[in-house]
Coordinates of C-alpha atoms in Angstrom, one line a residue:
M13 CA 17.0 13.6 -0.2
L14 CA 18.7 12.6 2.8
S15 CA 22.4 13.4 3.7
S16 CA 24.5 10.3 3.8
N17 CA 24.7 10.6 7.7
L18 CA 20.8 10.7 7.8
R19 CA 20.5 7.6 5.2
Q20 CA 22.6 5.7 7.9
L21 CA 20.8 7.0 10.9
H22 CA 17.5 5.5 9.0
R23 CA 19.0 2.2 7.9
L24 CA 20.3 1.6 11.8
G25 CA 17.0 2.3 13.0
R26 CA 16.2 2.9 16.7
G27 CA 16.4 -0.4 18.1
A28 CA 16.6 -4.1 17.7
I29 CA 15.1 -5.2 14.6
N30 CA 14.8 -8.5 13.0
M31 CA 15.9 -8.7 9.2
F32 CA 15.1 -11.0 6.6
S33 CA 15.9 -12.3 3.3
T34 CA 14.1 -11.0 0.0
D35 CA 16.1 -13.3 -2.2
A36 CA 14.0 -14.4 -5.0
K37 CA 15.5 -17.9 -4.7
Q38 CA 13.6 -18.7 -1.6
F39 CA 9.8 -18.4 -3.6
P40 CA 8.5 -20.8 -6.0
E41 CA 10.6 -21.3 -9.3
A42 CA 7.4 -20.6 -11.2
K43 CA 6.5 -17.3 -9.6
R44 CA 10.1 -15.9 -9.7
R45 CA 9.4 -14.4 -12.9
F46 CA 6.8 -11.8 -11.5
I47 CA 9.3 -10.7 -8.7
P48 CA 11.2 -7.4 -9.6
S49 CA 15.1 -7.5 -9.4
Q50 CA 15.1 -3.4 -9.6
G51 CA 12.7 -1.0 -9.7
T52 CA 12.0 3.0 -10.2
Y53 CA 10.3 4.3 -7.3
P54 CA 8.6 7.7 -6.7
H55 CA 10.6 10.5 -4.8
G56 CA 10.0 11.3 -1.4
F57 CA 8.6 7.7 -0.5
F58 CA 10.7 5.5 2.0
A59 CA 9.9 2.1 2.7
G60 CA 10.8 -0.8 5.1
G61 CA 9.7 -4.1 6.5
S62 CA 10.7 -6.3 9.5
H63 CA 9.6 -9.2 11.8
C64 CA 8.2 -7.8 15.0
G65 CA 6.9 -11.0 16.2
I66 CA 3.5 -11.4 15.2
K67 CA 4.0 -14.4 13.1
K68 CA 5.5 -17.1 15.4
N69 CA 7.7 -18.9 12.4
G70 CA 10.1 -15.8 12.5
K71 CA 8.6 -14.5 9.0
A72 CA 8.3 -10.8 8.0
D73 CA 5.1 -9.1 9.6
L74 CA 5.3 -5.5 9.6
A75 CA 5.7 -2.9 6.8
L76 CA 6.1 1.0 6.8
L77 CA 5.9 3.4 3.8
V78 CA 6.5 7.0 4.7
S79 CA 6.3 10.2 2.4
D80 CA 8.8 13.1 3.3
R81 CA 6.1 15.4 2.8
P82 CA 2.2 15.7 3.4
T83 CA 0.4 13.8 0.8
T84 CA -3.2 13.8 -0.9
T85 CA -4.8 10.5 -0.3
S86 CA -7.8 8.4 -1.3
A87 CA -8.8 5.0 -0.9
V88 CA -11.7 2.3 -1.4
F89 CA -12.5 -0.2 1.1
T90 CA -14.5 -3.4 1.2
T91 CA -18.4 -3.4 0.9
N92 CA -18.5 -6.2 3.3
Q93 CA -21.2 -5.1 6.0
F94 CA -18.9 -6.1 8.7
C95 CA -16.0 -4.2 8.0
A96 CA -12.9 -4.6 10.2
A97 CA -11.3 -1.9 12.5
P98 CA -8.5 -0.9 10.2
V99 CA -11.0 0.0 7.3
Q100 CA -13.3 2.0 9.9
Y101 CA -10.4 4.0 11.2
D102 CA -8.6 4.7 7.7
R103 CA -12.1 6.0 6.5
S104 CA -12.2 8.2 9.4
V105 CA -8.8 9.7 8.6
I106 CA -9.2 10.1 5.0
N107 CA -12.7 11.8 5.4
G108 CA -11.4 13.9 8.2
A109 CA -8.7 15.3 5.6
R110 CA -10.9 15.5 2.7
D111 CA -13.5 17.4 4.7
A112 CA -10.9 19.6 6.2
R113 CA -9.2 20.1 2.7
E114 CA -5.9 19.3 4.4
Q115 CA -3.0 17.0 3.3
R116 CA -2.7 14.9 6.5
V117 CA -1.7 11.6 5.4
R118 CA 2.3 10.8 5.7
A119 CA 2.7 7.1 6.4
V120 CA 1.1 3.8 6.1
V121 CA 1.7 1.0 8.5
I122 CA 0.9 -2.4 7.5
N123 CA 0.9 -5.7 9.6
S124 CA 0.3 -9.4 8.3
G125 CA -0.3 -12.3 10.6
C126 CA -3.4 -10.7 12.4
A127 CA -6.5 -8.9 10.9
N128 CA -8.1 -7.2 13.6
A129 CA -11.2 -8.0 12.5
V130 CA -14.2 -9.2 14.7
T131 CA -12.6 -7.4 17.4
G132 CA -15.0 -4.7 18.4
Q133 CA -14.5 -1.4 20.3
Q134 CA -11.1 -2.8 21.4
G135 CA -10.1 -3.4 17.8
L136 CA -10.9 0.3 17.0
A137 CA -8.6 1.5 19.9
D138 CA -5.8 -0.8 18.7
A139 CA -6.1 0.5 15.1
Q140 CA -5.9 4.0 16.6
E141 CA -2.9 3.3 18.6
M142 CA -1.2 1.6 15.6
G143 CA -2.0 4.7 13.5
E144 CA -0.5 6.9 16.4
A145 CA 2.6 4.7 16.3
G146 CA 3.0 5.5 12.5
A147 CA 2.2 9.3 13.1
A148 CA 5.1 9.1 15.9
F149 CA 7.6 7.9 13.6
V150 CA 6.7 10.5 11.0
R151 CA 7.6 13.3 13.7
M152 CA 10.7 11.4 14.6
F153 CA 11.4 11.0 10.7
D154 CA 11.0 14.8 10.2
K155 CA 13.4 15.5 13.3
E156 CA 16.3 13.4 12.1
R157 CA 16.0 15.4 8.6
G158 CA 16.0 18.5 10.3
V159 CA 12.4 19.5 8.5
E160 CA 9.9 21.2 10.2
H161 CA 6.6 20.0 9.3
E162 CA 3.3 19.6 11.2
G163 CA 3.8 15.9 11.2
G164 CA 1.1 13.8 9.8
E165 CA -1.4 11.0 10.2
A166 CA -0.8 7.1 9.1
L167 CA -3.2 4.7 7.8
V168 CA -3.1 1.3 8.8
M169 CA -3.7 -1.8 7.3
S170 CA -4.0 -5.4 8.9
T171 CA -4.3 -8.8 7.4
G172 CA -4.2 -12.3 8.8
V173 CA -6.2 -14.3 11.8
I174 CA -9.6 -12.9 12.2
G175 CA -11.0 -12.7 15.8
Q176 CA -7.6 -12.0 17.6
R177 CA -6.3 -8.7 19.1
L178 CA -3.3 -7.0 17.8
P179 CA -0.1 -7.6 19.7
L180 CA 0.6 -3.9 20.1
S181 CA 3.5 -3.8 21.9
K182 CA 5.3 -5.8 19.4
I183 CA 3.7 -3.4 16.6
T184 CA 4.6 -0.2 18.2
D185 CA 8.1 -1.3 19.2
G186 CA 8.7 -2.6 15.4
V187 CA 7.7 0.8 14.2
T188 CA 9.8 2.8 16.4
A189 CA 12.8 0.5 15.2
M190 CA 12.0 0.3 11.6
Q191 CA 14.6 0.8 9.1
V192 CA 13.2 2.7 6.0
D193 CA 15.1 3.6 2.7
E194 CA 14.3 4.7 -1.0
T195 CA 16.0 1.5 -2.4
H196 CA 14.6 -1.3 -4.1
E197 CA 15.6 -3.6 -1.5
A198 CA 13.6 -1.6 1.2
W199 CA 10.9 -1.6 -1.0
M200 CA 11.0 -5.3 -1.5
R201 CA 11.3 -5.7 2.3
A202 CA 7.9 -3.9 2.7
A203 CA 6.3 -6.1 0.2
V204 CA 7.5 -9.5 1.7
A205 CA 6.4 -8.2 4.9
H206 CA 2.9 -7.9 3.5
M207 CA 2.5 -11.6 2.7
T208 CA 0.3 -14.1 4.5
T209 CA -0.6 -17.0 2.2
D210 CA 1.1 -15.4 -0.7
T211 CA 3.7 -17.5 -2.2
F212 CA 5.8 -14.6 -3.6
P213 CA 6.0 -10.6 -2.8
K214 CA 3.8 -8.3 -5.3
L215 CA 5.7 -5.1 -6.1
L216 CA 5.5 -3.0 -9.3
S217 CA 7.1 0.2 -10.2
R218 CA 7.4 2.5 -13.3
Q219 CA 8.0 5.9 -14.7
V220 CA 5.3 7.3 -16.8
D221 CA 4.9 10.7 -18.8
I222 CA 2.2 13.3 -18.1
A223 CA 2.3 16.1 -20.3
G224 CA 5.7 15.3 -21.3
Q225 CA 7.2 15.3 -17.7
P226 CA 8.0 12.3 -15.9
I227 CA 6.2 10.8 -12.8
H228 CA 6.7 7.6 -11.0
L229 CA 4.4 5.0 -9.6
A230 CA 5.1 2.0 -7.0
G231 CA 2.7 -0.3 -5.7
I232 CA 2.5 -3.1 -3.3
T233 CA -0.3 -5.6 -2.8
K234 CA -1.1 -8.8 -1.2
G235 CA -4.0 -11.4 -1.3
A236 CA -4.2 -15.2 -2.4
G237 CA -7.6 -16.2 -1.3
M238 CA -11.0 -14.7 -1.0
I239 CA -10.8 -12.6 -4.2
H240 CA -13.8 -11.6 -5.8
P241 CA -15.1 -8.5 -7.6
N242 CA -15.4 -5.6 -5.3
M243 CA -12.2 -6.8 -3.6
A244 CA -11.5 -9.5 -0.9
T245 CA -8.8 -10.3 1.3
L246 CA -6.2 -7.9 -0.5
L247 CA -4.5 -4.9 0.8
G248 CA -2.9 -2.6 -1.8
T249 CA -0.9 1.0 -1.5
V250 CA 0.2 2.9 -4.6
C251 CA 2.4 5.8 -4.3
T252 CA 3.1 8.3 -6.8
D253 CA 5.2 11.7 -6.9
A254 CA 2.8 13.3 -8.9
S255 CA 0.7 16.2 -7.4
V256 CA -3.1 15.5 -7.8
P257 CA -5.9 17.5 -6.1
Q258 CA -8.1 15.4 -3.9
S259 CA -11.2 15.5 -6.2
L260 CA -9.1 14.3 -9.2
L261 CA -7.3 11.7 -7.2
D262 CA -10.6 10.4 -5.8
K263 CA -12.1 10.4 -9.6
A264 CA -9.0 8.6 -10.9
L265 CA -8.8 5.9 -8.2
A266 CA -12.8 5.2 -8.6
H267 CA -12.0 4.5 -12.3
A268 CA -9.0 2.7 -12.0
V269 CA -10.0 0.2 -9.1
A270 CA -13.1 -0.5 -11.2
R271 CA -11.0 -1.9 -13.9
S272 CA -8.3 -3.5 -11.8
F273 CA -9.0 -4.7 -8.0
N274 CA -12.8 -4.8 -8.5
A275 CA -12.5 -6.8 -11.7
I276 CA -10.7 -9.9 -10.5
S277 CA -12.4 -13.0 -9.0
I278 CA -10.7 -16.3 -7.4
D279 CA -12.9 -18.1 -5.2
G280 CA -16.0 -15.8 -4.8
D281 CA -15.3 -15.0 -1.2
M282 CA -15.5 -11.2 0.2
S283 CA -13.2 -9.9 3.1
T284 CA -13.4 -7.6 6.0
N285 CA -10.3 -5.8 5.7
D286 CA -9.7 -4.9 1.8
T287 CA -8.4 -1.6 1.4
I288 CA -6.8 0.1 -1.8
A289 CA -5.0 3.4 -1.1
V290 CA -3.5 5.9 -3.7
I291 CA -0.9 8.4 -2.1
A292 CA 0.5 11.3 -4.1
N293 CA 3.0 13.6 -2.4
G294 CA 3.8 15.9 -5.5
A295 CA 7.7 15.2 -5.2
S296 CA 8.2 15.3 -8.8
G297 CA 6.9 18.8 -9.3
V298 CA 4.3 17.7 -12.1
V299 CA 0.9 18.8 -11.4
V300 CA -2.1 17.0 -12.9
G301 CA -4.9 19.2 -13.4
E302 CA -8.2 19.0 -15.6
G303 CA -7.9 18.0 -19.0
A304 CA -5.3 16.1 -20.8
A305 CA -3.1 15.5 -17.9
Y306 CA -5.9 14.1 -15.7
E307 CA -6.7 11.9 -18.8
Q308 CA -3.0 10.8 -19.1
F309 CA -2.8 10.2 -15.2
T310 CA -6.0 8.1 -15.0
T311 CA -4.9 6.0 -18.1
A312 CA -1.4 5.5 -16.4
L313 CA -2.9 4.9 -12.8
T314 CA -5.6 2.4 -14.3
E315 CA -2.9 0.3 -16.4
F316 CA -0.5 0.2 -13.6
M317 CA -3.2 -1.2 -11.0
A318 CA -4.6 -3.7 -13.6
D319 CA -0.9 -5.0 -13.8
L320 CA -0.7 -5.2 -9.9
A321 CA -4.0 -6.8 -9.5
S322 CA -3.3 -9.4 -12.0
L323 CA -0.4 -10.6 -9.6
V324 CA -3.0 -11.3 -7.0
V325 CA -4.9 -13.6 -9.4
R326 CA -1.5 -15.2 -10.3
D327 CA -1.0 -16.1 -6.9
G328 CA -4.5 -17.3 -6.0
E329 CA -4.8 -20.2 -3.7
G330 CA -5.2 -23.2 -5.7
A331 CA -5.1 -21.5 -8.9
T332 CA -3.5 -23.0 -12.2
K333 CA -4.9 -21.0 -14.8
F334 CA -5.0 -17.3 -15.5
L335 CA -8.0 -16.2 -17.7
T336 CA -8.7 -13.0 -19.1
I337 CA -12.4 -12.2 -20.4
E338 CA -12.8 -9.2 -23.3
V339 CA -16.2 -8.2 -23.5
T340 CA -17.2 -6.2 -27.0
G341 CA -20.6 -4.8 -28.2
A342 CA -21.5 -3.5 -24.5
R343 CA -23.2 -0.1 -24.7
T344 CA -21.1 1.0 -21.4
F345 CA -18.3 -0.3 -19.2
A346 CA -20.9 -1.0 -16.6
D347 CA -23.1 -3.3 -19.0
A348 CA -19.8 -5.1 -19.7
K349 CA -19.2 -5.9 -16.2
Q350 CA -22.4 -7.5 -15.8

């Protein structure tokens, strides 16, 4: 937990920053019931959002999620053959941590307004620089708290216009100046900053019990068009304060995403940037091991991600109905999906 002085320091940020309203009244009346007015968030995670200048209309376009300690991280990505630079970069970060059996990821930097897709080798270099800006924020974050960590790496996610380079100076300056906090308002700022054609921010949080002990889940997603089974134009991050070994987190995410984000469809299109990540920092002290605890965690994660994915469908471009298909009599889950 931050001291009052350090909390104030993070609220002040490190430079000029453009804030914006998260008041639900600015979003369509029919969608306001899906916007939470409060939440219960995982310990050790900080969030923030701002307008750094990517969007010319002044709307929020940069979000940051930070863990106060190293995490175990897993992710699934688009199956589009032409995956964007952020996807390639994140794969390398996560696979590197997995191969080294190290907890490396500490943050996620998300921008909206520019997808950094179809940008070639320059796009990869830009994604890396964006990730380095996130890693630099983590080092400052640790230094300000007087905590000696070895820093860490940051994932990057981008959504928006295809074929344009990221305005890197705006993004790196925005990350440096970002205000992060543990409050519901901070998480809402991050959720609003994810939005492109979305009509409302998509944020969920809840507490669940694992082996009789409480853990917390919080998730942000975005996506209003190009949504089809095996994901499409959507980004999502789920944070939890449970401690989950890499192999179990990978398995739980694969199970959960097959029954949530890979089971929704709006228009049949598939995108280049899709990323769903789960980040576990262990701050609750609850360890998820093999057996009953793993089954409980996987069930909780699956239900949570299904609820998060349903928000994407409810905000589909041109969608007027929300339909759920229930299949009975199938021999296996795979048979039912066909």
